Amino acid sequence: MTGSAASRAPPVLAVGDGALGFWKALREVFPTAREQRCWVHKTANVLDAMPKSAQPAAKKAIQDIYNAEDREHAERAIQTFAKLYGAKFPKAVKKITDDQDVLLEFFDYPAEHWIHLRTTNPIESTFATVRLRTKVTKGAGSRAAGLATVFKLVESAQARWRAVNGAHLVPLVRAGARFERGQLIERPEAVAA
């Protein structure tokens, strides 16, 4: 048998934008994986539903949500956002309030991981390089050439990838350890007592 059991285990969490096809496929293939929506995509969608004049202050209010010190503070920041903008821009507010649970999912993981879990941008920036290169060359020619080009571009990009903060915590997350306010709950039964 090759590979470890952990390498075959389903993902614990998937991070993505609002693409319904992705989430449908995820639920079919990995039904136990939890969902985190990308804050960069969500911010852009919310701001697109508002006039330009309201966007700078709204963007700051959105940043207050995902940069909150914990879930409770983030939930209060969502309430504040709803109070500030709900009367004038209900569609924009609804984009956050309707997805609140999947936007705040990252708070159930180690605080060291939050910066990595809030957005899909790290992977998207890697593929932006691939898209740019294939656009400039107007296609790869053959499937083999395309795969080779993508491989070399991603291999080159990985030299600039940032290491995961708190990498030592990943096995604990995969094993189902609980985290509250970004901290490991060592003895959940002691907390309940």
XYZ file of C-alpha atoms in Angstrom:
193
model
C 0.000 0.000 0.000
C 1.414 3.410 -0.924
C 0.710 6.742 0.727
C -0.488 7.348 4.248
C -4.080 7.233 5.427
C -3.963 10.994 5.920
C -3.100 11.538 2.258
C -6.249 9.643 1.259
C -8.518 11.260 3.813
C -11.073 13.743 2.518
C -10.408 17.454 2.985
C -11.567 18.940 6.266
C -12.360 22.345 4.746
C -12.787 23.728 1.250
C -12.368 27.417 0.473
C -14.027 28.879 -2.600
C -16.138 31.620 -4.055
C -19.875 31.403 -4.621
C -19.610 29.078 -7.646
C -22.547 26.737 -7.102
C -21.068 23.964 -9.246
C -17.997 23.748 -7.041
C -20.049 23.422 -3.856
C -22.414 20.869 -5.403
C -19.480 18.747 -6.573
C -17.781 19.077 -3.193
C -20.886 17.806 -1.373
C -21.106 14.853 -3.755
C -17.435 13.842 -3.586
C -16.500 14.987 -0.061
C -19.757 15.276 1.902
C -17.977 15.757 5.234
C -15.841 18.709 4.080
C -16.855 21.997 5.616
C -17.232 25.205 3.589
C -15.462 28.552 3.846
C -16.427 31.283 1.397
C -13.690 33.546 0.061
C -13.772 37.001 1.627
C -12.045 38.637 -1.357
C -14.772 37.434 -3.718
C -17.530 38.235 -1.221
C -16.181 41.749 -0.648
C -16.124 42.425 -4.392
C -19.695 41.117 -4.772
C -20.979 43.226 -1.871
C -19.262 46.383 -3.065
C -20.606 45.832 -6.605
C -24.101 46.090 -5.105
C -23.355 49.561 -3.695
C -22.676 52.963 -5.228
C -19.018 53.981 -5.559
C -19.441 56.699 -2.921
C -20.382 54.148 -0.240
C -17.718 51.594 -1.120
C -14.671 52.851 0.841
C -16.496 52.916 4.190
C -18.305 49.646 3.417
C -15.009 47.971 2.540
C -13.587 49.032 5.913
C -16.690 47.666 7.674
C -16.290 44.347 5.823
C -12.618 44.182 6.817
C -13.713 44.670 10.431
C -15.746 41.470 10.073
C -13.093 39.117 8.721
C -10.263 40.671 10.734
C -12.192 40.389 13.999
C -10.403 38.811 16.941
C -12.936 35.947 17.140
C -16.328 34.768 15.874
C -18.310 36.738 18.442
C -16.651 40.002 17.436
C -17.168 39.126 13.766
C -20.877 38.485 14.371
C -21.169 41.872 16.074
C -19.354 43.476 13.144
C -21.891 41.868 10.787
C -24.716 43.323 12.881
C -23.053 46.731 12.706
C -22.646 46.394 8.932
C -26.330 45.485 8.620
C -27.382 48.487 10.726
C -25.185 50.883 8.770
C -26.112 49.698 5.283
C -29.290 47.603 5.549
C -31.809 50.405 4.941
C -30.080 51.795 1.849
C -28.440 48.669 0.425
C -30.384 45.593 1.574
C -29.127 43.424 -1.317
C -25.521 44.153 -0.389
C -26.144 43.347 3.278
C -28.017 40.153 2.373
C -24.930 38.897 0.524
C -23.155 38.763 3.887
C -25.977 37.859 6.253
C -27.196 34.978 4.077
C -23.708 33.438 4.000
C -22.667 34.332 7.544
C -22.019 30.747 8.660
C -19.766 29.864 5.713
C -18.037 33.242 5.828
C -17.096 32.761 9.482
C -16.204 29.056 9.283
C -12.475 29.829 9.481
C -12.912 30.864 13.129
C -13.313 27.145 14.023
C -9.670 26.512 13.118
C -6.339 27.531 14.648
C -5.820 31.304 14.670
C -2.520 30.716 12.860
C -4.490 29.344 9.895
C -7.086 32.113 9.600
C -5.068 34.217 7.175
C -4.776 31.213 4.853
C -8.416 30.141 5.117
C -10.221 33.429 4.482
C -9.482 33.614 0.769
C -8.745 31.666 -2.386
C -6.341 34.351 -3.631
C -3.088 32.425 -2.999
C -4.111 29.660 -5.400
C -5.743 32.107 -7.807
C -2.601 34.223 -8.067
C -0.648 31.107 -9.050
C -3.133 30.315 -11.793
C -3.175 33.946 -12.932
C 0.423 33.368 -14.040
C -0.684 30.295 -15.973
C -3.600 32.176 -17.587
C -1.369 35.079 -18.563
C 1.242 32.819 -20.136
C -1.283 30.744 -22.100
C -3.050 33.916 -23.269
C 0.232 35.448 -24.512
C 1.163 32.263 -26.374
C -2.427 31.941 -27.681
C -2.802 28.410 -26.384
C -0.323 25.691 -25.675
C -0.485 23.870 -28.988
C -0.970 20.306 -27.777
C -2.327 18.813 -24.587
C 1.154 17.554 -23.634
C 2.704 20.985 -24.227
C -0.072 22.606 -22.208
C 0.464 20.263 -19.261
C 4.220 20.782 -19.418
C 3.781 24.563 -19.474
C 1.373 24.538 -16.536
C 3.656 22.209 -14.576
C 6.724 24.401 -15.109
C 4.834 27.610 -14.265
C 3.384 26.169 -11.050
C 6.739 24.616 -10.141
C 8.350 28.037 -10.567
C 5.566 29.765 -8.597
C 5.906 27.419 -5.629
C 9.292 28.942 -4.824
C 7.402 32.115 -3.834
C 4.628 30.396 -1.880
C 4.341 31.318 1.718
C 4.555 28.465 4.231
C 1.433 27.700 6.218
C 1.441 29.376 9.611
C 1.134 26.805 12.370
C 1.859 23.839 10.093
C 2.323 21.688 13.217
C -1.422 22.159 13.909
C -2.575 20.650 10.609
C -2.464 17.029 11.902
C -4.591 18.101 14.875
C -7.158 19.709 12.568
C -7.211 16.586 10.381
C -7.690 14.457 13.508
C -10.768 16.479 14.486
C -9.334 18.566 17.323
C -11.582 21.446 18.426
C -10.489 25.046 18.428
C -12.276 27.954 20.074
C -11.236 31.536 19.498
C -8.368 30.075 17.490
C -6.974 28.099 20.434
C -6.843 24.326 20.832
C -9.357 22.966 23.328
C -7.159 20.417 25.086
C -9.846 18.883 27.257
C -13.349 19.540 25.939
C -14.869 17.520 28.804
C -13.157 19.798 31.375
C -14.689 22.863 29.699
C -18.151 21.293 29.857
C -17.762 20.377 33.559
